[in-house]
Each structure stands twice: as C-alpha cells, then as structure tokens.
Amino acid sequence: MKLYDYVRSSAAYRVRIALNLKGLVYESVPISLLEGTQLGEDYRALNPTGLVPSLAIDDQGSGEGILGQSLAIIEYLDECYPEPALMPATPLKRARTRALALQIACDIHPLNNLRVLKYLTGELELSEEQKTTWYHHWLKQGLSPLEQQLGGDDSRYCCGDTPTLADICLVPQLYNARRFKLDLTPYARLVAIDQACNQLTEFRQAHPDQQPSHPGENLTRR
Amino acid sequence: MKLYDYVRSSAAYRVRIALNLKGLVYESVPISLLEGTQLGEDYRALNPTGLVPSLAIDDQGSGEGILGQSLAIIEYLDECYPEPALMPATPLKRARTRALALQIACDIHPLNNLRVLKYLTGELELSEEQKTTWYHHWLKQGLSPLEQQLGGDDSRYCCGDTPTLADICLVPQLYNARRFKLDLTPYARLVAIDQACNQLTEFRQAHPDQQPSHPGENLTRR
C-alpha cells in the first residue's frame, strides 16, 4: 500500500495511526501542502479532490484502487483487516464511536485546515490574530461537548479499553490544538485519553515528528 | 423514534431521507436554528454539541439512547434495518460510497452551515457579498471533483442502481446550492443524479418544503 501523506495533515495522521494499529506496512509518498503539490495535475489524476490523504490499495479481486477520505479509508481497513478491531461490536456502540469521530472530522477539522486558514488571511485579508481567534473558536466549540460526553466514564480510551476510530481522530486534533497553543486545561478527560493513546507505539510512530521520509517537514513550520 | 429536526438543516434532511427509505415512522421534533433552540439547556441535555439532528432511539436490549451526527445515524439505521441497503456490499464499494458522502459532509457542508455564516457576518463583519463568495467557493471546490468522479459512469445513482449514503448527502447539498443561487450548469451529472433521486417519494417527502410539522419554516427565510 502507498499512503499519499503530509506530515502535519491531521487526516493523514489518522490513517497512519490506523495502518500502524493494523500492523500494515506501507510506503509513504510525501505530498507537500505547503508547496501545493496536492493541487498539481499528477496528484489530482489520482484524487480529484486535491486533498490528502489517499491510499493506493490492491484490493483482492478488484484490482488496484485509490481511496480518499480518512474515515472511509479507516473503515475500509477495519473491514478488510479485522484485527485488532477499530470499531466496537454492536450497532449502538459503533454509532457512538462514529459520532465522536465525526464531531472532530466534520465539526472541528474542516474549519481549521490549511486551505481555510489560507482563505481567511488571503482572500479575506484577516489578521493573524483573527485567524487564531477563529481557530480557537471552532476548537472550543468542538472540544467542550466531547469533554462532557466522554467525562461520564473512566474507560482508558474514548469507547472502552481498546483504541477505536474516535481515538484515532482525537489524537491528531489535540496535536493541532497544541500547535495553535490552545489552553487544554478545560479538557482533562481528553488529555488523559490522548496520553493513554500515546503510550502505544502505533500512535507514537504516526506522529508528525516521526516521519523520516519527509525531510525538512519535521520542524515547527506550518 | 424521535428526530430532533430542523427543516433546512441539510444534516437533518439526510436523516429524513434515510428514515423514509427504510420505511421507518418517526416523530419530528422541530428545533429552530433561527431561534437558537439548539443552544438551549433542554436540547444540550440531549445532545451536548448543540447541533441537529439527533435521533432518539429505543435500541433493542440497550434501552433508549440519543444518537448524533447524521452519517453515524444513517449507518446505524442501515445496520439495524438492513433493507433496503443504503451501503454497497463490498468493502471497496463501501469505501467509495463513504468517501463521496464525506466529501460533502466534511469538505463542503461544515464550511457553509448557519453557525459559520453567522460568524462571518457577525464576528468578522463580512458583507453579504463576501459571505456568498465564501459559500460558492467551497461549494465549487467540492462539487467539481464530485462531478469528475461520478462522470465516468452512467449508473442511475452515485454508486449503482439503488440510492446509497452518497445520494443521501448529495441531494440536500444541491438543495443548498440552489438556495444560494449557485449556477449548476457545470455539474450536469450531479443534477441528473439529483433528479433521479427526487423521482422517489422517499426523497421528495424529506424535502424541507414537505415538513408540515414546522409551521412558518417552509418559506424562503434563511
């Protein structure tokens, strides 16, 4: 498998975690969002959205294919490689796991990703301060209900005692929150889950700073 | 089942379509986004995100529960009520269906929903014209790759000859595009799929103008 990857894309970070948890070996193909590689003809021929990540797979019986959208990729991996399961066993628990993941993937991340921040400071000529206020606003709008929803129990991870799709979305989102210097004090439960996840090698090796194939990208540049 | 619903929320519209396709009877509880009901204590006690829709279910064996996030709700319904299937049968096809749905649910809709538009004209003091430019920008960014991806075949719906999660996301998104007067000429394939969907009673009856329980909301107000 080949992962078209950008170190600090939190959507790509999610897929790296899932691939590691499944024990799948993959080749990482760097796509630089800073240089706009994702908008070039070569990448768009693979994935017309011009968004990362994409996963090139060799599906049994169906030939090769390119999958887009991190959550769709992770569900695909979970269906094709069932162990260890990244989704709970019952429909109701799966619904709760998916809902937590979507609260991050739909309600926080799309508002704060690089193309949107560029629109704010480019087309709309907003200041860096206004951009940061925007960023923090949507983070807080999204993290507060998560803290409340997850605060009710003391399971090790978001949905029980093994990591699921919800944790896979949470960890990159908190990484982003720290990069943008959000005070995480109000989110003690989320921080505890993040710490539990990061005790696992599979999470740590997916971290942006641990991607050796992306030279020059492992620093604090945005 | 009770659907906490707002007529013009495209996330709620998706769930109405899914409930209709499954032939499930539900009670609609109007939550007025214009009046801010979703941010009140009563609704937040049910769903801390303060977002619609929520579905109150009586899960067999697990008691009652409140589900949030339209895509999680629809996957839950599809797992509990398998006929007619809203997802294809193979992992690869399911991944493609989910990816198309997420391209709408993550890459278009979150940028253009009411709370974001309010932030643009409120906190950021943008003009109506800047707001509309923003709205059209993200629509076009999202619809163009969809048109390209779906243009390659002539199936009746997005993913074959029966409606799936992808169609359920597409129809409300095109409804929104028309409300905001985007020229849909470049998206002939998407418009054809939308027309095919709207030949089905289940789609038509989920349309915002067909929600009799929401008095005064069926007009052109935003």
Short mmCIF file of C-alpha atoms in Angstrom, two decimals, chain A residues 44 47-49 51 57 59 62-69 71-72 75-76 79-80 90-92 94-96 98-100 102-103 105-108 110-111 115-116 119-120 123-124 126 130 133-134 137-138 141 145 148-149, chain B residues 44 47-49 51 57 59 62-69 71-72 75-76 79-80 90-92 94-96 98-100 102-103 105-108 110-111 115-116 119-120 123-124 126 130 133-134 137-138 141 145 148-149:
data_model
loop_
_atom_site.label_atom_id
_atom_site.label_comp_id
_atom_site.label_asym_id
_atom_site.label_seq_id
_atom_site.Cartn_x
_atom_site.Cartn_y
_atom_site.Cartn_z
CA ARG A 44 -5.34 15.27 -8.97
CA ASN A 47 -7.50 12.04 -6.32
CA PRO A 48 -9.58 14.79 -7.98
CA THR A 49 -10.34 16.43 -4.62
CA LEU A 51 -6.87 16.66 -0.62
CA ILE A 57 -4.54 -0.31 -2.44
CA ASP A 59 -7.99 -4.85 -3.44
CA SER A 62 -10.96 -5.75 -7.70
CA GLY A 63 -7.52 -4.69 -8.85
CA GLU A 64 -5.82 -1.52 -7.72
CA GLY A 65 -7.61 1.47 -6.45
CA ILE A 66 -7.15 4.84 -4.82
CA LEU A 67 -9.17 5.60 -1.74
CA GLY A 68 -9.74 9.08 -0.39
CA GLN A 69 -11.21 10.49 2.84
CA LEU A 71 -12.63 7.98 7.74
CA ALA A 72 -13.61 5.95 4.68
CA GLU A 75 -13.40 1.83 7.88
CA TYR A 76 -12.13 0.01 4.78
CA GLU A 79 -13.39 -4.30 7.27
CA CYS A 80 -10.52 -5.93 5.34
CA THR A 90 -22.65 -3.53 18.37
CA PRO A 91 -24.52 -1.06 16.12
CA LEU A 92 -25.27 1.29 19.01
CA ARG A 94 -20.46 1.80 16.60
CA ALA A 95 -22.85 4.71 16.18
CA ARG A 96 -21.41 6.42 19.25
CA ARG A 98 -18.62 7.18 14.60
CA ALA A 99 -20.43 10.16 16.08
CA LEU A 100 -17.42 11.11 18.22
CA LEU A 102 -17.44 12.84 13.04
CA GLN A 103 -17.67 15.54 15.71
CA ALA A 105 -13.86 15.23 11.35
CA CYS A 106 -16.91 17.35 10.42
CA ASP A 107 -17.34 19.93 13.17
CA ILE A 108 -13.76 20.94 14.00
CA PRO A 110 -12.73 21.22 8.18
CA LEU A 111 -12.96 24.73 9.62
CA ARG A 115 -6.85 25.71 2.83
CA VAL A 116 -9.39 27.50 5.02
CA TYR A 119 -8.60 31.79 2.56
CA LEU A 120 -9.01 33.75 5.81
CA GLU A 123 -8.97 36.36 0.15
CA LEU A 124 -10.46 37.83 3.33
CA LEU A 126 -7.81 38.77 8.08
CA GLN A 130 -8.31 36.98 13.77
CA THR A 133 -9.36 33.51 17.25
CA TRP A 134 -11.27 31.65 14.50
CA HIS A 137 -13.33 29.30 18.49
CA TRP A 138 -14.14 26.16 16.48
CA GLN A 141 -16.97 24.64 20.20
CA PRO A 145 -19.06 18.76 24.15
CA GLN A 148 -18.66 16.47 28.51
CA GLN A 149 -19.66 13.34 26.59
CA ARG B 44 -27.98 20.37 25.05
CA ASN B 47 -27.04 16.44 22.65
CA PRO B 48 -24.15 18.45 24.13
CA THR B 49 -22.93 19.51 20.68
CA LEU B 51 -26.18 20.58 16.62
CA ILE B 57 -33.98 5.52 19.61
CA ASP B 59 -32.23 0.17 20.96
CA SER B 62 -29.67 -1.34 25.32
CA GLY B 63 -32.54 0.87 26.35
CA GLU B 64 -33.11 4.34 24.99
CA GLY B 65 -30.43 6.47 23.51
CA ILE B 66 -29.77 9.67 21.66
CA LEU B 67 -27.65 9.48 18.54
CA GLY B 68 -25.98 12.49 16.95
CA GLN B 69 -24.16 13.10 13.66
CA LEU B 71 -23.72 9.91 8.97
CA ALA B 72 -23.41 7.90 12.18
CA GLU B 75 -25.01 3.86 9.26
CA TYR B 76 -26.78 2.79 12.48
CA GLU B 79 -27.05 -1.86 10.32
CA CYS B 80 -30.27 -2.29 12.31
CA THR B 90 -18.18 -4.99 -0.71
CA PRO B 91 -15.58 -3.13 1.38
CA LEU B 92 -14.13 -1.35 -1.66
CA ARG B 94 -18.48 0.87 0.66
CA ALA B 95 -15.25 2.87 0.91
CA ARG B 96 -16.08 4.73 -2.30
CA ARG B 98 -18.41 6.68 2.25
CA ALA B 99 -15.73 8.80 0.59
CA LEU B 100 -18.29 10.53 -1.65
CA LEU B 102 -17.63 12.51 3.40
CA GLN B 103 -16.55 14.79 0.55
CA ALA B 105 -20.20 16.08 4.87
CA CYS B 106 -16.61 17.13 5.69
CA ASP B 107 -15.38 19.22 2.77
CA ILE B 108 -18.45 21.30 1.82
CA PRO B 110 -19.24 22.32 7.59
CA LEU B 111 -17.89 25.43 5.91
CA ARG B 115 -23.25 28.86 12.54
CA VAL B 116 -20.28 29.56 10.26
CA TYR B 119 -19.59 34.01 12.40
CA LEU B 120 -18.60 35.51 9.03
CA GLU B 123 -17.70 38.39 14.49
CA LEU B 124 -15.85 39.04 11.23
CA LEU B 126 -18.10 40.46 6.39
CA GLN B 130 -18.28 38.20 0.85
CA THR B 133 -18.47 34.35 -2.35
CA TRP B 134 -17.26 32.17 0.53
CA HIS B 137 -16.13 28.99 -3.24
CA TRP B 138 -16.38 25.92 -1.01
CA GLN B 141 -14.26 23.30 -4.57
CA PRO B 145 -14.28 16.76 -8.08
CA GLN B 148 -15.46 14.44 -12.27
CA GLN B 149 -15.53 11.31 -10.12
#
